[in-house]
Amino acid sequence: AKYIFVSEDLYPETEIELKKAGKLLLIGSNPKCYKAVARHVDIQMTPVGKLLFYDAKVSCREAKDRCQEDICLDSLDLNTKKIDSVLGDRYPLSVPFNAKVTEEAFIHNLKHTQEEILEEAKRQQLTTLHVNQGYTGCSLLVLRDRKGITGDPGIRDALIEVGYHILLIEKGKIELSGMDYGFIGGCCGVDGDKVYVNGDLSMHPDGRAMREFIEEASFETVEVKGKPLADIGGMIFMESGGDING
């Protein structure tokens, strides 16, 4: 089985598409976080390989029944690690989970990563890459073969230096309730050969460039036509079971 974690603020159309891909779990508000990001998965969870780290105050329920009790994440068929963390409502306490993790790399402002998460990344022999942006997870969409999209020039420069191919897009033009704007990583989730987009890339000034970049990397986009891009804190896809060392 596949579990998908996403904010309950997602567009209904995105929810319908994600339900086709696996068991959809919606994240509610975390009292430790500031309101704009309190339901964002990338603020309170970090997948490292087959191990999912999560903040102790995460609230999560199945999408098929929004009224039910919260699920205990440890009861799922997943390798999970609860962190009773220092997660807080202001920077840098808001970013200990907000790394971008791929099959080969762990990208974050490593000064602010929660230490057990960073230790696990090193144990799994991921390449640790430091960037100055603490909100790395929100700010960066990573595709395979070291390709990525960001609106953050600092992330772009740091990753180009280590051989990544990065499309830099115009900052802003992405909605995030309560903030001036949101970020591209927070609108998207990558699963297999699909990039799920919470909104319509065409409604961003660099939408065509993004779609071409994604398609050239051999991915297809699943979008919500006619709705602006909205940052919901990304999406986490986890396969059930398996050995964390596998």
PDB file of C-alpha atoms in Angstrom:
ATOM      1  CA  ALA A   1       0.000   0.000   0.000  1.00  0.00           C
ATOM      2  CA  LYS A   2       0.991   3.587  -0.510  1.00  0.00           C
ATOM      3  CA  TYR A   3       0.304   6.349   1.999  1.00  0.00           C
ATOM      4  CA  ILE A   4       0.029   9.972   0.922  1.00  0.00           C
ATOM      5  CA  PHE A   5       0.264  12.774   3.469  1.00  0.00           C
ATOM      6  CA  VAL A   6      -1.049  16.223   2.540  1.00  0.00           C
ATOM      7  CA  SER A   7      -2.668  19.259   4.139  1.00  0.00           C
ATOM      8  CA  GLU A   8      -6.449  19.226   4.441  1.00  0.00           C
ATOM      9  CA  ASP A   9      -6.312  22.609   2.613  1.00  0.00           C
ATOM     10  CA  LEU A  10      -5.704  20.970  -0.771  1.00  0.00           C
ATOM     11  CA  TYR A  11      -8.048  21.658  -3.681  1.00  0.00           C
ATOM     12  CA  PRO A  12     -10.898  19.093  -3.921  1.00  0.00           C
ATOM     13  CA  GLU A  13      -9.704  18.223  -7.435  1.00  0.00           C
ATOM     14  CA  THR A  14      -6.221  17.444  -6.108  1.00  0.00           C
ATOM     15  CA  GLU A  15      -7.783  15.290  -3.405  1.00  0.00           C
ATOM     16  CA  ILE A  16      -9.692  13.253  -6.019  1.00  0.00           C
ATOM     17  CA  GLU A  17      -6.505  12.623  -8.013  1.00  0.00           C
ATOM     18  CA  LEU A  18      -4.428  11.690  -4.966  1.00  0.00           C
ATOM     19  CA  LYS A  19      -7.067   9.226  -3.749  1.00  0.00           C
ATOM     20  CA  LYS A  20      -6.510   7.288  -6.982  1.00  0.00           C
ATOM     21  CA  ALA A  21      -2.811   6.946  -6.119  1.00  0.00           C
ATOM     22  CA  GLY A  22      -3.033   5.548  -2.598  1.00  0.00           C
ATOM     23  CA  LYS A  23      -4.383   5.915   0.928  1.00  0.00           C
ATOM     24  CA  LEU A  24      -4.786   9.647   1.471  1.00  0.00           C
ATOM     25  CA  LEU A  25      -4.142  11.039   4.944  1.00  0.00           C
ATOM     26  CA  LEU A  26      -5.020  14.654   5.652  1.00  0.00           C
ATOM     27  CA  ILE A  27      -3.008  16.754   8.077  1.00  0.00           C
ATOM     28  CA  GLY A  28      -4.788  19.124  10.451  1.00  0.00           C
ATOM     29  CA  SER A  29      -3.423  22.070  12.435  1.00  0.00           C
ATOM     30  CA  ASN A  30      -0.346  21.673  14.605  1.00  0.00           C
ATOM     31  CA  PRO A  31      -0.606  24.029  17.604  1.00  0.00           C
ATOM     32  CA  LYS A  32       3.166  24.556  17.598  1.00  0.00           C
ATOM     33  CA  CYS A  33       3.175  26.199  14.150  1.00  0.00           C
ATOM     34  CA  TYR A  34       2.112  29.603  12.922  1.00  0.00           C
ATOM     35  CA  LYS A  35      -1.250  29.599  11.229  1.00  0.00           C
ATOM     36  CA  ALA A  36      -0.202  29.876   7.580  1.00  0.00           C
ATOM     37  CA  VAL A  37       1.778  26.628   7.716  1.00  0.00           C
ATOM     38  CA  ALA A  38       0.110  24.796  10.637  1.00  0.00           C
ATOM     39  CA  ARG A  39      -1.338  22.116   8.315  1.00  0.00           C
ATOM     40  CA  HIS A  40       1.720  21.793   6.053  1.00  0.00           C
ATOM     41  CA  VAL A  41       3.323  18.349   5.897  1.00  0.00           C
ATOM     42  CA  ASP A  42       6.749  19.716   4.976  1.00  0.00           C
ATOM     43  CA  ILE A  43       6.832  21.729   8.220  1.00  0.00           C
ATOM     44  CA  GLN A  44       6.153  18.738  10.490  1.00  0.00           C
ATOM     45  CA  MET A  45       7.278  15.593   8.648  1.00  0.00           C
ATOM     46  CA  THR A  46      10.444  14.471   6.855  1.00  0.00           C
ATOM     47  CA  PRO A  47      10.781  11.226   4.906  1.00  0.00           C
ATOM     48  CA  VAL A  48      14.343   9.886   4.865  1.00  0.00           C
ATOM     49  CA  GLY A  49      14.447   6.784   2.691  1.00  0.00           C
ATOM     50  CA  LYS A  50      11.805   4.439   4.126  1.00  0.00           C
ATOM     51  CA  LEU A  51      11.688   6.170   7.521  1.00  0.00           C
ATOM     52  CA  LEU A  52       9.157   8.933   8.191  1.00  0.00           C
ATOM     53  CA  PHE A  53      10.035  11.395  10.947  1.00  0.00           C
ATOM     54  CA  TYR A  54       7.106  13.344  12.333  1.00  0.00           C
ATOM     55  CA  ASP A  55       6.473  15.929  15.010  1.00  0.00           C
ATOM     56  CA  ALA A  56       4.712  14.653  18.135  1.00  0.00           C
ATOM     57  CA  LYS A  57       1.827  17.093  17.672  1.00  0.00           C
ATOM     58  CA  VAL A  58       0.923  16.079  14.108  1.00  0.00           C
ATOM     59  CA  SER A  59      -2.799  15.480  13.652  1.00  0.00           C
ATOM     60  CA  CYS A  60      -3.788  13.212  10.808  1.00  0.00           C
ATOM     61  CA  ARG A  61      -6.984  11.548   9.568  1.00  0.00           C
ATOM     62  CA  GLU A  62      -8.138   9.514   6.624  1.00  0.00           C
ATOM     63  CA  ALA A  63      -9.481  11.541   3.715  1.00  0.00           C
ATOM     64  CA  LYS A  64     -12.448   9.252   3.268  1.00  0.00           C
ATOM     65  CA  ASP A  65     -13.873  10.315   6.626  1.00  0.00           C
ATOM     66  CA  ARG A  66     -13.024  13.839   7.660  1.00  0.00           C
ATOM     67  CA  CYS A  67     -15.031  13.507  10.876  1.00  0.00           C
ATOM     68  CA  GLN A  68     -13.231  10.570  12.398  1.00  0.00           C
ATOM     69  CA  GLU A  69     -10.678  10.504  15.190  1.00  0.00           C
ATOM     70  CA  ASP A  70      -7.051  11.277  14.512  1.00  0.00           C
ATOM     71  CA  ILE A  71      -4.916   8.337  13.419  1.00  0.00           C
ATOM     72  CA  CYS A  72      -1.832   7.392  15.405  1.00  0.00           C
ATOM     73  CA  LEU A  73       0.933   7.376  12.792  1.00  0.00           C
ATOM     74  CA  ASP A  74       2.716   4.555  14.595  1.00  0.00           C
ATOM     75  CA  SER A  75      -0.302   2.343  13.855  1.00  0.00           C
ATOM     76  CA  LEU A  76       0.255   2.571  10.096  1.00  0.00           C
ATOM     77  CA  ASP A  77       2.246  -0.030   8.166  1.00  0.00           C
ATOM     78  CA  LEU A  78       5.157   2.394   7.920  1.00  0.00           C
ATOM     79  CA  ASN A  79       8.522   2.891   9.548  1.00  0.00           C
ATOM     80  CA  THR A  80       7.954   6.009  11.633  1.00  0.00           C
ATOM     81  CA  LYS A  81       9.879   7.971  14.235  1.00  0.00           C
ATOM     82  CA  LYS A  82       8.098  10.440  16.479  1.00  0.00           C
ATOM     83  CA  ILE A  83      10.125  13.526  17.346  1.00  0.00           C
ATOM     84  CA  ASP A  84       9.087  15.539  20.376  1.00  0.00           C
ATOM     85  CA  SER A  85      10.822  18.417  18.730  1.00  0.00           C
ATOM     86  CA  VAL A  86      11.599  22.050  19.224  1.00  0.00           C
ATOM     87  CA  LEU A  87       9.237  22.882  16.357  1.00  0.00           C
ATOM     88  CA  GLY A  88       8.053  26.444  16.904  1.00  0.00           C
ATOM     89  CA  ASP A  89       6.126  29.314  15.393  1.00  0.00           C
ATOM     90  CA  ARG A  90       9.070  31.431  14.270  1.00  0.00           C
ATOM     91  CA  TYR A  91      12.195  30.956  12.186  1.00  0.00           C
ATOM     92  CA  PRO A  92      14.438  28.971  12.644  1.00  0.00           C
ATOM     93  CA  LEU A  93      12.264  26.880  15.002  1.00  0.00           C
ATOM     94  CA  SER A  94       9.751  26.501  12.178  1.00  0.00           C
ATOM     95  CA  VAL A  95      12.145  24.643   9.838  1.00  0.00           C
ATOM     96  CA  PRO A  96      13.775  21.581  11.528  1.00  0.00           C
ATOM     97  CA  PHE A  97      11.709  19.212   9.318  1.00  0.00           C
ATOM     98  CA  ASN A  98      11.757  21.323   6.148  1.00  0.00           C
ATOM     99  CA  ALA A  99      14.489  19.512   4.231  1.00  0.00           C
ATOM    100  CA  LYS A 100      14.145  18.305   0.653  1.00  0.00           C
ATOM    101  CA  VAL A 101      15.122  14.644   0.535  1.00  0.00           C
ATOM    102  CA  THR A 102      15.707  12.606  -2.621  1.00  0.00           C
ATOM    103  CA  GLU A 103      16.974   9.072  -3.167  1.00  0.00           C
ATOM    104  CA  GLU A 104      20.536  10.357  -3.151  1.00  0.00           C
ATOM    105  CA  ALA A 105      20.582  13.723  -1.389  1.00  0.00           C
ATOM    106  CA  PHE A 106      19.474  15.557   1.731  1.00  0.00           C
ATOM    107  CA  ILE A 107      19.152  19.292   1.008  1.00  0.00           C
ATOM    108  CA  HIS A 108      18.573  21.812   3.793  1.00  0.00           C
ATOM    109  CA  ASN A 109      20.062  24.590   5.881  1.00  0.00           C
ATOM    110  CA  LEU A 110      21.958  21.979   7.880  1.00  0.00           C
ATOM    111  CA  LYS A 111      22.414  24.353  10.822  1.00  0.00           C
ATOM    112  CA  HIS A 112      18.688  24.109  11.510  1.00  0.00           C
ATOM    113  CA  THR A 113      17.893  20.460  10.654  1.00  0.00           C
ATOM    114  CA  GLN A 114      16.526  18.389  13.543  1.00  0.00           C
ATOM    115  CA  GLU A 115      19.596  16.406  14.638  1.00  0.00           C
ATOM    116  CA  GLU A 116      18.076  12.897  14.562  1.00  0.00           C
ATOM    117  CA  ILE A 117      16.845  13.496  11.014  1.00  0.00           C
ATOM    118  CA  LEU A 118      20.277  14.662   9.871  1.00  0.00           C
ATOM    119  CA  GLU A 119      21.946  11.694  11.598  1.00  0.00           C
ATOM    120  CA  GLU A 120      19.610   9.299   9.778  1.00  0.00           C
ATOM    121  CA  ALA A 121      20.377  10.942   6.424  1.00  0.00           C
ATOM    122  CA  LYS A 122      24.085  10.429   7.066  1.00  0.00           C
ATOM    123  CA  ARG A 123      23.499   6.851   8.263  1.00  0.00           C
ATOM    124  CA  GLN A 124      21.730   6.145   4.971  1.00  0.00           C
ATOM    125  CA  GLN A 125      24.740   7.699   3.218  1.00  0.00           C
ATOM    126  CA  LEU A 126      22.746  10.418   1.518  1.00  0.00           C
ATOM    127  CA  THR A 127      24.780  13.337   0.207  1.00  0.00           C
ATOM    128  CA  THR A 128      24.101  16.243   2.568  1.00  0.00           C
ATOM    129  CA  LEU A 129      23.910  19.576   0.755  1.00  0.00           C
ATOM    130  CA  HIS A 130      23.766  22.853   2.683  1.00  0.00           C
ATOM    131  CA  VAL A 131      21.712  25.782   1.385  1.00  0.00           C
ATOM    132  CA  ASN A 132      21.013  29.027   3.233  1.00  0.00           C
ATOM    133  CA  GLN A 133      17.245  28.810   2.796  1.00  0.00           C
ATOM    134  CA  GLY A 134      15.753  27.088   5.855  1.00  0.00           C
ATOM    135  CA  TYR A 135      12.437  26.548   4.045  1.00  0.00           C
ATOM    136  CA  THR A 136      14.127  24.253   1.521  1.00  0.00           C
ATOM    137  CA  GLY A 137      11.260  21.776   1.303  1.00  0.00           C
ATOM    138  CA  CYS A 138       8.769  24.511   0.427  1.00  0.00           C
ATOM    139  CA  SER A 139      11.099  26.274  -1.978  1.00  0.00           C
ATOM    140  CA  LEU A 140      12.311  23.425  -4.167  1.00  0.00           C
ATOM    141  CA  LEU A 141      10.703  20.872  -6.462  1.00  0.00           C
ATOM    142  CA  VAL A 142      13.166  18.075  -7.246  1.00  0.00           C
ATOM    143  CA  LEU A 143      12.787  15.662 -10.137  1.00  0.00           C
ATOM    144  CA  ARG A 144      15.056  12.703 -10.840  1.00  0.00           C
ATOM    145  CA  ASP A 145      18.537  13.034 -12.357  1.00  0.00           C
ATOM    146  CA  ARG A 146      19.346  16.122 -10.323  1.00  0.00           C
ATOM    147  CA  LYS A 147      16.794  18.347 -11.970  1.00  0.00           C
ATOM    148  CA  GLY A 148      14.795  20.878  -9.996  1.00  0.00           C
ATOM    149  CA  ILE A 149      12.680  24.037  -9.978  1.00  0.00           C
ATOM    150  CA  THR A 150      12.931  26.886  -7.478  1.00  0.00           C
ATOM    151  CA  GLY A 151      12.262  30.598  -7.073  1.00  0.00           C
ATOM    152  CA  ASP A 152      15.238  30.903  -4.703  1.00  0.00           C
ATOM    153  CA  PRO A 153      18.503  32.036  -6.373  1.00  0.00           C
ATOM    154  CA  GLY A 154      20.579  30.847  -3.396  1.00  0.00           C
ATOM    155  CA  ILE A 155      19.251  27.297  -3.713  1.00  0.00           C
ATOM    156  CA  ARG A 156      19.767  27.420  -7.481  1.00  0.00           C
ATOM    157  CA  ASP A 157      23.416  28.526  -7.094  1.00  0.00           C
ATOM    158  CA  ALA A 158      24.225  25.950  -4.392  1.00  0.00           C
ATOM    159  CA  LEU A 159      22.759  23.079  -6.417  1.00  0.00           C
ATOM    160  CA  ILE A 160      24.233  24.099  -9.775  1.00  0.00           C
ATOM    161  CA  GLU A 161      27.627  23.983  -8.056  1.00  0.00           C
ATOM    162  CA  VAL A 162      27.161  20.264  -7.351  1.00  0.00           C
ATOM    163  CA  GLY A 163      25.915  19.387 -10.827  1.00  0.00           C
ATOM    164  CA  TYR A 164      22.162  19.975 -10.657  1.00  0.00           C
ATOM    165  CA  HIS A 165      20.159  21.383 -13.564  1.00  0.00           C
ATOM    166  CA  ILE A 166      17.858  24.006 -12.046  1.00  0.00           C
ATOM    167  CA  LEU A 167      15.076  26.093 -13.556  1.00  0.00           C
ATOM    168  CA  LEU A 168      14.827  29.428 -11.711  1.00  0.00           C
ATOM    169  CA  ILE A 169      11.298  30.832 -11.754  1.00  0.00           C
ATOM    170  CA  GLU A 170       9.858  34.195 -10.801  1.00  0.00           C
ATOM    171  CA  LYS A 171       9.243  34.534  -7.066  1.00  0.00           C
ATOM    172  CA  GLY A 172       5.666  34.810  -5.882  1.00  0.00           C
ATOM    173  CA  LYS A 173       2.535  34.274  -7.996  1.00  0.00           C
ATOM    174  CA  ILE A 174       1.730  31.289  -5.757  1.00  0.00           C
ATOM    175  CA  GLU A 175      -0.972  31.624  -3.123  1.00  0.00           C
ATOM    176  CA  LEU A 176      -0.406  30.948   0.573  1.00  0.00           C
ATOM    177  CA  SER A 177      -3.160  32.078   2.891  1.00  0.00           C
ATOM    178  CA  GLY A 178      -1.902  34.557   5.480  1.00  0.00           C
ATOM    179  CA  MET A 179       1.408  35.210   3.678  1.00  0.00           C
ATOM    180  CA  ASP A 180       2.475  37.403   0.754  1.00  0.00           C
ATOM    181  CA  TYR A 181       3.108  34.363  -1.415  1.00  0.00           C
ATOM    182  CA  GLY A 182       3.931  30.678  -1.365  1.00  0.00           C
ATOM    183  CA  PHE A 183       6.568  28.487  -3.003  1.00  0.00           C
ATOM    184  CA  ILE A 184       6.735  25.946  -5.823  1.00  0.00           C
ATOM    185  CA  GLY A 185       7.834  22.984  -3.678  1.00  0.00           C
ATOM    186  CA  GLY A 186       4.797  23.533  -1.490  1.00  0.00           C
ATOM    187  CA  CYS A 187       2.388  23.218  -4.458  1.00  0.00           C
ATOM    188  CA  CYS A 188       3.686  19.905  -5.700  1.00  0.00           C
ATOM    189  CA  GLY A 189       4.331  16.257  -4.954  1.00  0.00           C
ATOM    190  CA  VAL A 190       6.295  13.731  -6.991  1.00  0.00           C
ATOM    191  CA  ASP A 191       5.266  10.086  -7.186  1.00  0.00           C
ATOM    192  CA  GLY A 192       6.668   7.722  -9.783  1.00  0.00           C
ATOM    193  CA  ASP A 193       6.503   9.530 -13.113  1.00  0.00           C
ATOM    194  CA  LYS A 194       3.850  12.021 -12.017  1.00  0.00           C
ATOM    195  CA  VAL A 195       4.121  15.519 -10.608  1.00  0.00           C
ATOM    196  CA  TYR A 196       0.912  16.384  -8.775  1.00  0.00           C
ATOM    197  CA  VAL A 197       0.285  20.138  -8.836  1.00  0.00           C
ATOM    198  CA  ASN A 198      -2.191  21.856  -6.513  1.00  0.00           C
ATOM    199  CA  GLY A 199      -3.334  24.345  -9.146  1.00  0.00           C
ATOM    200  CA  ASP A 200      -2.673  25.150 -12.790  1.00  0.00           C
ATOM    201  CA  LEU A 201       0.905  25.818 -13.909  1.00  0.00           C
ATOM    202  CA  SER A 202      -0.470  28.000 -16.724  1.00  0.00           C
ATOM    203  CA  MET A 203      -1.547  30.572 -14.140  1.00  0.00           C
ATOM    204  CA  HIS A 204       2.100  31.251 -13.203  1.00  0.00           C
ATOM    205  CA  PRO A 205       4.221  33.575 -15.426  1.00  0.00           C
ATOM    206  CA  ASP A 206       6.761  30.764 -15.857  1.00  0.00           C
ATOM    207  CA  GLY A 207       4.121  28.059 -16.212  1.00  0.00           C
ATOM    208  CA  ARG A 208       5.043  27.050 -19.743  1.00  0.00           C
ATOM    209  CA  ALA A 209       8.756  26.820 -18.879  1.00  0.00           C
ATOM    210  CA  MET A 210       7.926  24.693 -15.818  1.00  0.00           C
ATOM    211  CA  ARG A 211       5.686  22.323 -17.742  1.00  0.00           C
ATOM    212  CA  GLU A 212       8.307  21.880 -20.482  1.00  0.00           C
ATOM    213  CA  PHE A 213      11.054  21.304 -17.907  1.00  0.00           C
ATOM    214  CA  ILE A 214       8.952  18.678 -16.101  1.00  0.00           C
ATOM    215  CA  GLU A 215       7.970  16.923 -19.348  1.00  0.00           C
ATOM    216  CA  GLU A 216      11.569  16.942 -20.615  1.00  0.00           C
ATOM    217  CA  ALA A 217      12.526  15.118 -17.403  1.00  0.00           C
ATOM    218  CA  SER A 218      10.004  12.398 -18.451  1.00  0.00           C
ATOM    219  CA  PHE A 219       7.274  13.259 -15.947  1.00  0.00           C
ATOM    220  CA  GLU A 220       3.639  14.027 -16.577  1.00  0.00           C
ATOM    221  CA  THR A 221       1.802  16.705 -14.626  1.00  0.00           C
ATOM    222  CA  VAL A 222      -1.533  16.207 -12.881  1.00  0.00           C
ATOM    223  CA  GLU A 223      -2.953  19.715 -12.462  1.00  0.00           C
ATOM    224  CA  VAL A 224      -6.122  21.521 -11.394  1.00  0.00           C
ATOM    225  CA  LYS A 225      -7.113  23.466 -14.474  1.00  0.00           C
ATOM    226  CA  GLY A 226      -8.129  27.071 -13.974  1.00  0.00           C
ATOM    227  CA  LYS A 227      -7.071  27.372 -10.324  1.00  0.00           C
ATOM    228  CA  PRO A 228      -4.080  29.394  -9.125  1.00  0.00           C
ATOM    229  CA  LEU A 229      -1.087  27.556  -7.741  1.00  0.00           C
ATOM    230  CA  ALA A 230      -1.532  27.238  -3.974  1.00  0.00           C
ATOM    231  CA  ASP A 231       1.203  26.262  -1.518  1.00  0.00           C
ATOM    232  CA  ILE A 232      -0.188  23.562   0.781  1.00  0.00           C
ATOM    233  CA  GLY A 233       3.124  22.341   2.190  1.00  0.00           C
ATOM    234  CA  GLY A 234       3.869  19.726  -0.442  1.00  0.00           C
ATOM    235  CA  MET A 235       2.894  16.058  -0.463  1.00  0.00           C
ATOM    236  CA  ILE A 236       4.681  13.037   1.000  1.00  0.00           C
ATOM    237  CA  PHE A 237       4.339   9.627  -0.658  1.00  0.00           C
ATOM    238  CA  MET A 238       5.458   6.598   1.385  1.00  0.00           C
ATOM    239  CA  GLU A 239       5.328   2.902   0.485  1.00  0.00           C
ATOM    240  CA  SER A 240       4.166   0.721   3.349  1.00  0.00           C
ATOM    241  CA  GLY A 241       6.386  -1.720   5.216  1.00  0.00           C
ATOM    242  CA  GLY A 242       9.856  -2.655   4.190  1.00  0.00           C
ATOM    243  CA  ASP A 243      13.107  -2.534   6.073  1.00  0.00           C
ATOM    244  CA  ILE A 244      14.468   0.975   6.598  1.00  0.00           C
ATOM    245  CA  ASN A 245      17.865  -0.339   5.534  1.00  0.00           C
ATOM    246  CA  GLY A 246      16.444  -1.830   2.336  1.00  0.00           C
TER     247      GLY A 246
END
